[in-house]
CSV table of C-alpha atoms and ligand atoms in Angstrom, one decimal:
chain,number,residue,atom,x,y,z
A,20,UNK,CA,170.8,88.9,55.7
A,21,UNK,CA,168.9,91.1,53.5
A,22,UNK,CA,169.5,92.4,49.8
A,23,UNK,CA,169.7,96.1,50.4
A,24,UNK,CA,170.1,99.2,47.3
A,25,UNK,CA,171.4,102.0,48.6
A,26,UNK,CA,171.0,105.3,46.0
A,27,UNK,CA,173.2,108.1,46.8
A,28,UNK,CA,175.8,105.6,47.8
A,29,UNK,CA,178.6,107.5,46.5
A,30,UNK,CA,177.6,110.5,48.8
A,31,UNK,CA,178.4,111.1,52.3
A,32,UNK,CA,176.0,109.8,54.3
A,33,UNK,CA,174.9,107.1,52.2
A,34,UNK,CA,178.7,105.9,52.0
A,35,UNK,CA,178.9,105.6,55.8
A,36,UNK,CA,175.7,104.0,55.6
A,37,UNK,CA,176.9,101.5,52.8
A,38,UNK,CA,179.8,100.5,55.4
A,39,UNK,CA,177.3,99.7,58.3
A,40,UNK,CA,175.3,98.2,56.4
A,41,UNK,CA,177.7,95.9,55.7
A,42,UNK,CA,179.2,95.6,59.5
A,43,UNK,CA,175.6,94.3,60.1
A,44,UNK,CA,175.6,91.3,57.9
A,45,UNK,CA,173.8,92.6,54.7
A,46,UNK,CA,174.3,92.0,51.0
A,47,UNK,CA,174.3,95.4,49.6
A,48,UNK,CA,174.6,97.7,46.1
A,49,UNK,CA,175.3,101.0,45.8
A,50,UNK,CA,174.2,103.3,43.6
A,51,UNK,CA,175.1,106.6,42.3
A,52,UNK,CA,176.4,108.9,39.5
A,53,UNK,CA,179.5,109.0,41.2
A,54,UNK,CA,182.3,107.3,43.1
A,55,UNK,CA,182.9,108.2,47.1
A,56,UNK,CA,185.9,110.5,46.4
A,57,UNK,CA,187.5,110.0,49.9
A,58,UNK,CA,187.1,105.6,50.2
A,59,UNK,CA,186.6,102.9,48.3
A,60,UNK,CA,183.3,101.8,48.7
A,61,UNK,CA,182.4,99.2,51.1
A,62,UNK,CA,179.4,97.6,48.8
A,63,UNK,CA,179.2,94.1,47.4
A,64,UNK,CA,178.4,95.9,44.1
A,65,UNK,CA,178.5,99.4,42.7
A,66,UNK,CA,176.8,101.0,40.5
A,67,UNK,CA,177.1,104.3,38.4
A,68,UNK,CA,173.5,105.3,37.2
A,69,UNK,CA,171.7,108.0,36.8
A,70,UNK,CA,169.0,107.4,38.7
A,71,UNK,CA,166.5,110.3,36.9
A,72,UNK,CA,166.5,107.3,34.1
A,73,UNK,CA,163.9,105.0,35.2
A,74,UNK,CA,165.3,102.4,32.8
A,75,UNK,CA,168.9,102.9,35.2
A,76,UNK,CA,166.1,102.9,38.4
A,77,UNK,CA,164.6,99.1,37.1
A,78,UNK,CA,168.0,97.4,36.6
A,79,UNK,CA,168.8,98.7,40.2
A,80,UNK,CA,166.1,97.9,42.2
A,81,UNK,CA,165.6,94.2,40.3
A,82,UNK,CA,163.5,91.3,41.9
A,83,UNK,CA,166.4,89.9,44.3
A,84,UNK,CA,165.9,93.4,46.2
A,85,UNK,CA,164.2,93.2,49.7
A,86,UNK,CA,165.2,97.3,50.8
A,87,UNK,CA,165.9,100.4,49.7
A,88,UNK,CA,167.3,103.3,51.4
A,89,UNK,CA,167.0,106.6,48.9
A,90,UNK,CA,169.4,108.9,49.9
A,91,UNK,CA,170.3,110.3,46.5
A,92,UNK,CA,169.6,113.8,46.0
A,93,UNK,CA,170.8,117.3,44.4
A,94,UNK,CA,171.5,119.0,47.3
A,95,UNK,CA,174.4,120.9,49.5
A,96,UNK,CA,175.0,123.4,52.1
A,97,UNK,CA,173.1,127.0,52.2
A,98,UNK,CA,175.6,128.3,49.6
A,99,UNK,CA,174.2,125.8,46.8
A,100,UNK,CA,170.4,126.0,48.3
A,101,UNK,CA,169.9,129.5,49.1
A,102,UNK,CA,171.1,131.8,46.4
A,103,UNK,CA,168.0,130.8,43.8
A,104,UNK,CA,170.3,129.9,41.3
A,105,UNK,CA,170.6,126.0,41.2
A,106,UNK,CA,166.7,125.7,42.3
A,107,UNK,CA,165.2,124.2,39.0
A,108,UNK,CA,167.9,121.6,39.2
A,109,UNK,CA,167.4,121.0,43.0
A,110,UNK,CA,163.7,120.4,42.2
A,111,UNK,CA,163.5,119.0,39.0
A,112,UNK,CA,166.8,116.1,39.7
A,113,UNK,CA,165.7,115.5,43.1
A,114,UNK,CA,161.8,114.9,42.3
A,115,UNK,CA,162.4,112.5,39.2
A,116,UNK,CA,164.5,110.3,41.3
A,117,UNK,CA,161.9,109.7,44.0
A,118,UNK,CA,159.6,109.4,41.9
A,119,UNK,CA,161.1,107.1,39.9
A,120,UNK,CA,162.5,105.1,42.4
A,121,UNK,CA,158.9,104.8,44.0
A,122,UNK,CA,157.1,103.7,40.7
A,123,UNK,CA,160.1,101.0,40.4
A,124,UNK,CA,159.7,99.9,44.1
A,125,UNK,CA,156.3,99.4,44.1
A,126,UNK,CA,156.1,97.1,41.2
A,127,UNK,CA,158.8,94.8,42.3
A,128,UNK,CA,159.5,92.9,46.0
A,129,UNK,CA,160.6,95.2,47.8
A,130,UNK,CA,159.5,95.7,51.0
A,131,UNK,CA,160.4,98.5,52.9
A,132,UNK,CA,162.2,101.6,51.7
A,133,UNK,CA,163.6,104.7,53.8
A,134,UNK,CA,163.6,108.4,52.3
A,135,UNK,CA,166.2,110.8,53.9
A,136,UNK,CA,164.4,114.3,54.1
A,137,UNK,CA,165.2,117.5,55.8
A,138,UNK,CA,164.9,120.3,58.3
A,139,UNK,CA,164.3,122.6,55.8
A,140,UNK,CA,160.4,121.5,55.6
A,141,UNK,CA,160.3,123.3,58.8
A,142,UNK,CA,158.5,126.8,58.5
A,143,UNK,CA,160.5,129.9,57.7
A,144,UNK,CA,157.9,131.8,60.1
A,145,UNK,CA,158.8,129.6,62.7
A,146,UNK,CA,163.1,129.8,62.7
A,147,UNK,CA,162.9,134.0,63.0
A,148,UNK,CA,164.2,134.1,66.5
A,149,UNK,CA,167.7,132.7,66.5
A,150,UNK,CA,167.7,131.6,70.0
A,151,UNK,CA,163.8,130.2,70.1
A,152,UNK,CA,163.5,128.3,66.8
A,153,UNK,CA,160.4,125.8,66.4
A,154,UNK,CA,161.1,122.5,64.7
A,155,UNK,CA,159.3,119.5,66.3
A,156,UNK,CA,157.5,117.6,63.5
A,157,UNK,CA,154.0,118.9,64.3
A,158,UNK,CA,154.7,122.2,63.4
A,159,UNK,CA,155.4,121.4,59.9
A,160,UNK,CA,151.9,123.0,58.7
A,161,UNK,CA,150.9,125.7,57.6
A,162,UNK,CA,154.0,124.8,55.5
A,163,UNK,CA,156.4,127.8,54.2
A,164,UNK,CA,159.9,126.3,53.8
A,165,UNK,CA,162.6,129.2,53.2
A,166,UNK,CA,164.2,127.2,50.4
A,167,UNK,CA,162.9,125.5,47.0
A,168,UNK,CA,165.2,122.4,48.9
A,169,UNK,CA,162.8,122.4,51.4
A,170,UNK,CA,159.2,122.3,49.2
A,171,UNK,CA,160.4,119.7,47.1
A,172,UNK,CA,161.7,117.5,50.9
A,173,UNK,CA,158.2,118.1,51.7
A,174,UNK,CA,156.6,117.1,48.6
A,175,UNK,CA,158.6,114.0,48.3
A,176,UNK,CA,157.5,113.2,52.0
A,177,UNK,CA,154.3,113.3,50.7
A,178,UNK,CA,154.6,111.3,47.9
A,179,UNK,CA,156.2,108.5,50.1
A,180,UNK,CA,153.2,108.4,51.6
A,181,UNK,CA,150.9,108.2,49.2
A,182,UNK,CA,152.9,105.1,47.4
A,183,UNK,CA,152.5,103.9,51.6
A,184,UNK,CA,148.9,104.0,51.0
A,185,UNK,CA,148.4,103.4,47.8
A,186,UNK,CA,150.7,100.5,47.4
A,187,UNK,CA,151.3,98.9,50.1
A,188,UNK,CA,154.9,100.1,50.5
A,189,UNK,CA,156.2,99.8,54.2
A,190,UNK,CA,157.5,104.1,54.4
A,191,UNK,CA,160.3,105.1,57.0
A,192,UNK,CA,161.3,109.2,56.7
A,193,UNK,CA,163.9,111.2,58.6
A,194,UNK,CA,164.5,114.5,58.7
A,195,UNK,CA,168.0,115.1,58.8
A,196,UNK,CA,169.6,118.0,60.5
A,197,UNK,CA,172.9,119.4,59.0
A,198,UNK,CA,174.7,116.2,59.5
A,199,UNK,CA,178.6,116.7,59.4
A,200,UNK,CA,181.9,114.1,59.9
A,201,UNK,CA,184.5,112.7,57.9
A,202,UNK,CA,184.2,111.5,54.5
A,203,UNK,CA,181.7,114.5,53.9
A,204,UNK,CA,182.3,117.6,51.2
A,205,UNK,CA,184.6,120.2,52.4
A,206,UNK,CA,185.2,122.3,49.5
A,207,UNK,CA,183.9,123.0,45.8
A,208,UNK,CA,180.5,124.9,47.0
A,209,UNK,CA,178.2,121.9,48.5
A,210,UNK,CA,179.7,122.2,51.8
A,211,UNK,CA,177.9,122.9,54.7
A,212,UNK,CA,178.9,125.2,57.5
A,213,UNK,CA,181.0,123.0,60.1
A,214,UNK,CA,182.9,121.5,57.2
A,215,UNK,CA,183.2,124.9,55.0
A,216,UNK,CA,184.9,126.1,58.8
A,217,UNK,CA,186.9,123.7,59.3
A,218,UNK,CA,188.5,124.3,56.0
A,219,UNK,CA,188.8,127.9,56.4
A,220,UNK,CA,190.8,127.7,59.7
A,221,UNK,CA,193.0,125.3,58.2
A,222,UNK,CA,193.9,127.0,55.2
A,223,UNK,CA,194.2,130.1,57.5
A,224,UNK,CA,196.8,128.4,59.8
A,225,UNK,CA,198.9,126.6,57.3
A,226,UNK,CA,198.8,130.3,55.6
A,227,UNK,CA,199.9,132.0,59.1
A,228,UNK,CA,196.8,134.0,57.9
A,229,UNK,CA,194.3,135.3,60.4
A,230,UNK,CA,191.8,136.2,58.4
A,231,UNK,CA,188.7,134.1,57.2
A,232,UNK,CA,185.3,134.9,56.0
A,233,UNK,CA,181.7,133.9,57.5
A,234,UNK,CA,178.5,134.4,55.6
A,235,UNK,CA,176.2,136.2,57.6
A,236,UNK,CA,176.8,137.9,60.9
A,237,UNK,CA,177.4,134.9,62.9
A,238,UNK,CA,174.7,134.9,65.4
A,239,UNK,CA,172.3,132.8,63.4
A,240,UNK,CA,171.8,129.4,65.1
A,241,UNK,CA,172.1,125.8,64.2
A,242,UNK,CA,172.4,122.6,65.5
A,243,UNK,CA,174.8,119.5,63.7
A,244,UNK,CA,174.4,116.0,64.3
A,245,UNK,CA,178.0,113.7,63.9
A,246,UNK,CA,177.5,111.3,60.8
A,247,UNK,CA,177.8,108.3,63.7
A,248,UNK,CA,174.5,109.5,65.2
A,249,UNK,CA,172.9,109.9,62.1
A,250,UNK,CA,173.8,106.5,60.6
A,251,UNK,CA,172.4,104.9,64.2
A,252,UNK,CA,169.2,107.4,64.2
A,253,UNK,CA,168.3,106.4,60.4
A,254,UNK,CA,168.8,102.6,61.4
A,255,UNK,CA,166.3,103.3,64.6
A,256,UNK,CA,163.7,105.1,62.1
A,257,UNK,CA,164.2,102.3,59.9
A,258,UNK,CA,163.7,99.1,62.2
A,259,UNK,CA,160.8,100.8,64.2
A,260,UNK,CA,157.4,99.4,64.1
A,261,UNK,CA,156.2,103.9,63.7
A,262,UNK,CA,155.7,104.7,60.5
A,263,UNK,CA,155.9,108.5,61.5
A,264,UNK,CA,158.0,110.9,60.5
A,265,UNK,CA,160.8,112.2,62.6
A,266,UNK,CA,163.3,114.7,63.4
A,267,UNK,CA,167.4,113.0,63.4
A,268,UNK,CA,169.3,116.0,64.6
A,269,UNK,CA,170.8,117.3,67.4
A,270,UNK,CA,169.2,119.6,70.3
A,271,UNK,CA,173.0,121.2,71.0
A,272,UNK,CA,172.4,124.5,69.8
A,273,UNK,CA,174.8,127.1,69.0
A,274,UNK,CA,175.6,130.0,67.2
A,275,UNK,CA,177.7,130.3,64.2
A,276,UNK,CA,180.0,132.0,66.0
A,277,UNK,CA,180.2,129.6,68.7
A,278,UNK,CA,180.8,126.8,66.4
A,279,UNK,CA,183.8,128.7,65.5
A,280,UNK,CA,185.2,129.0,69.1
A,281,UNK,CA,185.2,125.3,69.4
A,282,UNK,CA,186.9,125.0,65.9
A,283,UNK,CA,189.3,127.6,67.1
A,284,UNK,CA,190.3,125.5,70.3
A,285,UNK,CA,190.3,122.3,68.5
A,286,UNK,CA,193.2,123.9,66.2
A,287,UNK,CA,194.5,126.2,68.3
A,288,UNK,CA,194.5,128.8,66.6
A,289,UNK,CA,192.5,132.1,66.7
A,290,UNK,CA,191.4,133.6,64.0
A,291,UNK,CA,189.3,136.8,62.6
A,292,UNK,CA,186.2,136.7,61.3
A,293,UNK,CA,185.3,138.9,58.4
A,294,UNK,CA,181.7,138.6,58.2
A,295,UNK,CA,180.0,138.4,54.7
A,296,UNK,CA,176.3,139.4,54.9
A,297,UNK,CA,175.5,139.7,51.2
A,298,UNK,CA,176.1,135.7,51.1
A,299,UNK,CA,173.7,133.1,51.2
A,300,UNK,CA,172.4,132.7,55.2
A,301,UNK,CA,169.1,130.4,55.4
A,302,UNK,CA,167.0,131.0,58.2
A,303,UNK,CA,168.2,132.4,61.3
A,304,UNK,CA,167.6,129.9,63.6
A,305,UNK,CA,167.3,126.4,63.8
A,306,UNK,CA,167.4,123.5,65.9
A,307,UNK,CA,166.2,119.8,66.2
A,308,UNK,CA,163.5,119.3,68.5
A,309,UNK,CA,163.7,115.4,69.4
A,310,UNK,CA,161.0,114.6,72.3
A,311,UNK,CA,158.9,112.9,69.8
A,312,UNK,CA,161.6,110.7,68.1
A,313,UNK,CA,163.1,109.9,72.2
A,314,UNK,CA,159.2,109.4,73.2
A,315,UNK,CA,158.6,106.8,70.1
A,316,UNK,CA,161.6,105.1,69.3
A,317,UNK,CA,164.2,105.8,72.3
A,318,UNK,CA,167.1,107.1,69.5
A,319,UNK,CA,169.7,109.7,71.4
A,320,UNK,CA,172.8,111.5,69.9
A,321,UNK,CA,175.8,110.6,72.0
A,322,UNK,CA,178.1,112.9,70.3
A,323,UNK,CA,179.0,116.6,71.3
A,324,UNK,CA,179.4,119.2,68.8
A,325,UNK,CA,183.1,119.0,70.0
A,326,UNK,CA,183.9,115.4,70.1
A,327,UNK,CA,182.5,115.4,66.5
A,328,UNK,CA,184.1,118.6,65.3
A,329,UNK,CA,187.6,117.2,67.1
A,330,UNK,CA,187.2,113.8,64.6
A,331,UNK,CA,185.7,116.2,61.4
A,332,UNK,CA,188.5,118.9,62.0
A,333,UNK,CA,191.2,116.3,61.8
A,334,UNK,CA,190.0,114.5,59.1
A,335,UNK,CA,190.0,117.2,56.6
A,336,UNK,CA,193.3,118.7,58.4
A,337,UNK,CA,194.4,115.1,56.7
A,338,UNK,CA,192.9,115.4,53.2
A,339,UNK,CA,194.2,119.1,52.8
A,340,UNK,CA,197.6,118.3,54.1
A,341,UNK,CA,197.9,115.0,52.0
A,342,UNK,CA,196.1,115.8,49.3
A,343,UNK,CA,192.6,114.8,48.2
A,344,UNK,CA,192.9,111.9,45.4
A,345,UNK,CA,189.9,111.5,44.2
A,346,UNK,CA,190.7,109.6,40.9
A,347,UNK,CA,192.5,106.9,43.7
A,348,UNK,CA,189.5,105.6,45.1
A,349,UNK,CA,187.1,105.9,41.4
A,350,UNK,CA,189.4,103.4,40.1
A,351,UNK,CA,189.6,101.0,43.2
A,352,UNK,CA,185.6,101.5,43.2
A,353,UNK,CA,185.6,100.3,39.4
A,354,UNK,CA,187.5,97.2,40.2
A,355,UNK,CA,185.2,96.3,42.9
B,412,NAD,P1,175.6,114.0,49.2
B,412,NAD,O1,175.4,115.0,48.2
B,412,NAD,O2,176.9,113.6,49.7
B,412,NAD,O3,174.9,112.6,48.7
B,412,NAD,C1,173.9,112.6,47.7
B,412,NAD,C2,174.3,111.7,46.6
B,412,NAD,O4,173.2,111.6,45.6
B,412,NAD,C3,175.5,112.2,45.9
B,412,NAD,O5,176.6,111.3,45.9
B,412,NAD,C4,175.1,112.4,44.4
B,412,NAD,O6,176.0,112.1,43.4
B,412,NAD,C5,173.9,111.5,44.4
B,412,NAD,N1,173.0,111.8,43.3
B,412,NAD,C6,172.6,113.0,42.9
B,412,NAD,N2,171.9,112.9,41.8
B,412,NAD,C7,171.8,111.7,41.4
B,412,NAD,C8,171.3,111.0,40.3
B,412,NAD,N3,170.6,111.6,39.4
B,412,NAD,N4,171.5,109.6,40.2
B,412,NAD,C9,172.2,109.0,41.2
B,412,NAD,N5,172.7,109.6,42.2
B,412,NAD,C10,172.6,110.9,42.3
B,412,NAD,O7,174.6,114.4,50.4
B,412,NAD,P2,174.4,113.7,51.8
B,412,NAD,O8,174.8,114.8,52.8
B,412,NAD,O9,175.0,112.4,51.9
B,412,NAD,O10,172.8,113.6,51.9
B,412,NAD,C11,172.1,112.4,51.7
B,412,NAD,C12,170.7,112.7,51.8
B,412,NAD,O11,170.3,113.2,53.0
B,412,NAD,C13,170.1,113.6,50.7
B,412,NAD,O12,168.9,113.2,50.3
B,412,NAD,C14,170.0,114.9,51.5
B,412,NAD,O13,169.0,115.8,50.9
B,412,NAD,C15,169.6,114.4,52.8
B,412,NAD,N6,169.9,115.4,53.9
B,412,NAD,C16,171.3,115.6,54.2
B,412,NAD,C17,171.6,116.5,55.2
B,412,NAD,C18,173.0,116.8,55.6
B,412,NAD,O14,173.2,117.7,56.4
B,412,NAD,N7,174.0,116.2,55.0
B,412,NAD,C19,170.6,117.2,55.9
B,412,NAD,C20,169.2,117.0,55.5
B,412,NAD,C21,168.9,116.0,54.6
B,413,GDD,N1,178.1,126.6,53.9
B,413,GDD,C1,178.6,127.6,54.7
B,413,GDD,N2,179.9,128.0,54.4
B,413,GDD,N3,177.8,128.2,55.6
B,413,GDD,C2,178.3,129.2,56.3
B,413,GDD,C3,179.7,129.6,56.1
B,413,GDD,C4,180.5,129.0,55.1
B,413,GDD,O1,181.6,129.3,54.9
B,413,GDD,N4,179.9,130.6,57.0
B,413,GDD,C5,178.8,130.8,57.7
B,413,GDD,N5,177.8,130.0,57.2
B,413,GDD,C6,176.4,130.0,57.7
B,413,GDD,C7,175.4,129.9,56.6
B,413,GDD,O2,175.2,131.3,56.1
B,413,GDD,C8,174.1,129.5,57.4
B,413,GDD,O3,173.5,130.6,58.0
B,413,GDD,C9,174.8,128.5,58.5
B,413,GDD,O4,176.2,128.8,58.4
B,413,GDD,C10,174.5,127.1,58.2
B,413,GDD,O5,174.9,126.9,56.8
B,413,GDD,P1,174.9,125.4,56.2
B,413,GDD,O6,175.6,124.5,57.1
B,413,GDD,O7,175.6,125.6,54.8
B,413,GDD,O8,173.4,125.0,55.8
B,413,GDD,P2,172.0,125.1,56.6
B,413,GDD,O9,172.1,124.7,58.1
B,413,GDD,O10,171.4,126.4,56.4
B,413,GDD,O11,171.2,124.0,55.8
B,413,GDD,C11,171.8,122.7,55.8
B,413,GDD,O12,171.1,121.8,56.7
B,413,GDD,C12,169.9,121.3,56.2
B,413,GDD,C13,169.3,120.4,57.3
B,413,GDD,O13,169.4,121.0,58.5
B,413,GDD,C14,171.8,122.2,54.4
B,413,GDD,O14,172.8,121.2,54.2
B,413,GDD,C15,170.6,121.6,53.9
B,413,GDD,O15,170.9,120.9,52.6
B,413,GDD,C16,170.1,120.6,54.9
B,413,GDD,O16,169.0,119.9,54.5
């Protein structure tokens, strides 16, 4: 049984993580400057900090902590990274947390601590060409990320690995790729595209509306990786004896528009799409490449895109038909 912090607890994919965590056996605390909205958390203990305080960052990650897994970040979907306008915060809130939590781990006991990174370190010159899109990790450099998101992923990679070498601290990094499931955003501008889709059908069908709209033209590519995967591919990253970095996505590529077909037969309903090109759009292609991850450290997805859309797409059909109470599970959290 280890003592495990978990920052960006109150987020998706650290709240899922939080919960296995826990299935396995560990003692763990959350932290984050927010509550889960959609479950009480799962943690032994809970804690709202700001972790861009390094004073918050020492009385998280005291003495009695063996890991951390740093999830916490200012990010969201291309709407809140692509439009330019939330990139000072992105860089600036995102940056003083790793670098804080760093400092902070490397003077006290802990001894091994994950960093959740990104796709978007990937190139922009190499994710032109929807359909052939280049993202296996040693085509990283020259780097030229398409988003501000991406520069600071790759300078905080970096940085991890300088506190590796510098102090002894035992580094595991993913790069995530557009992970979606239950219990993540669907709404408010954060959202990413499977989610944000989801929604939109919904909406559309309880309105008897057929209309919905789709930033961009639909033909830009993508791949999503089920939360379940991602929870069991950060756990693989994090137990192997590599200390390399790897790609944790899924090699099911698709087209927006294709994504939406499945959505459409998951609700059965079709809809029409009214596509928005002055909208925020990324690159045009991308796409996990995972021989090197499967070659070092065996880790597979097991999900389709529809078997995860089919749980995602119900999920959210729940929260907007019931709905979301998000001041529910902040006080349960409180009390735990
Ligand atoms: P999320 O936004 O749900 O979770 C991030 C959490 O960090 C949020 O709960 C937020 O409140 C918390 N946070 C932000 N600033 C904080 C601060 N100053 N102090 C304490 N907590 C703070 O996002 P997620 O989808 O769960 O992503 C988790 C991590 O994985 C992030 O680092 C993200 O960049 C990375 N990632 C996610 C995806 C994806 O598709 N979801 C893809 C690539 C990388
Ligand atoms: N969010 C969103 N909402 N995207 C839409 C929508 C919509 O209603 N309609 C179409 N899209 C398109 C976007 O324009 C983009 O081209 C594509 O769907 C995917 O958008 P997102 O899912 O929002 O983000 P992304 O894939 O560009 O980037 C995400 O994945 C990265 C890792 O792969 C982001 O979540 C990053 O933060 C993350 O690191």
């Amino acid at each position: 049984m280890k003592r495990i912090v978990v920052c960006g607890a109150g987020g998706f994919i650290g709240g899922h993580l939080v919960s296995r965590l826990k299935k396995d056996g560990h003692w763990v605390r959350g932290v984050d400057i927010k509550f889960n909205e959609f479950k009480k958390t799962d943690a032994d203990e809970f804690l709202i900090a700001d972790l861009r305080d390094p004073v918050k960052v020492d009385v998280t990650i005291d003495e009695t902590i063996d890991e951390v897994y740093q999830l916490a970040a200012d990010m969201g979907g291309s709407t809140y990274i692509n439009t330019g306008e939330h990139d000072s915060d992105v860089m600036h809130n995102s940056c003083i947390i790793n670098l804080n939590v760093l400092k902070t781990c490397s003077m006290k006991n802990v001894t091994k601590i994950f960093y959740s990174s990104s796709a978007c370190v990937y190139p922009e010159y190499n994710q032109l060409d929807p359909d052939n899109p280049k993202c296996s990790e040693d085509t990283t450099y020259p780097a030229e990320p398409d988003s501000e998101y991406g520069w600071e992923k790759l300078f905080s990679e970096r940085l991890y690995k300088a506190f590796e070498r510098n102090h002894g601290l035992n580094v595991r990094i993913a790069r995530f790729h557009n992970i979606y499931g239950p219990l993540g955003t669907f709404d408010g501008g954060r959202e990413k595209a499977p989610a944000a889709i989801c929604r939109k059908i919904i909406e559309a069908k309880i309105k008897k509306n057929k209309n919905i709209e789709i930033w961009g033209d639909g033909t830009q590519t993508r791949s999503f990786l089920y939360i379940d995967d991602c929870i069991q591919g950060t756990l693989d990253v994090f137990n192997s004896n590599s200390n390399e970095v790897f790609n944790v996505g899924s090699e099911e590529q698709v087209s927006i528009n294709q994504m939406i077909e499945i959505i459409e037969d998951v609700a059965n309903y079709k809809v029409n799409k009214n596509y928005q090109l002055d909208k925020p759009k990324g690159v045009r292609g991308r796409s996990s490449d995972n021989s090197f991850i499967q070659k070092q450290i065996g880790w597979k997805h097991t999900h389709t895109l529809k078997e995860g859309l089919i749980k995602t797409y119900n999920w959210i059909s729940n929260q907007i038909e019931s709905g979301t109470n998000i001041s529910k599970f902040s006080k349960s959290s409180i009390e735990n």
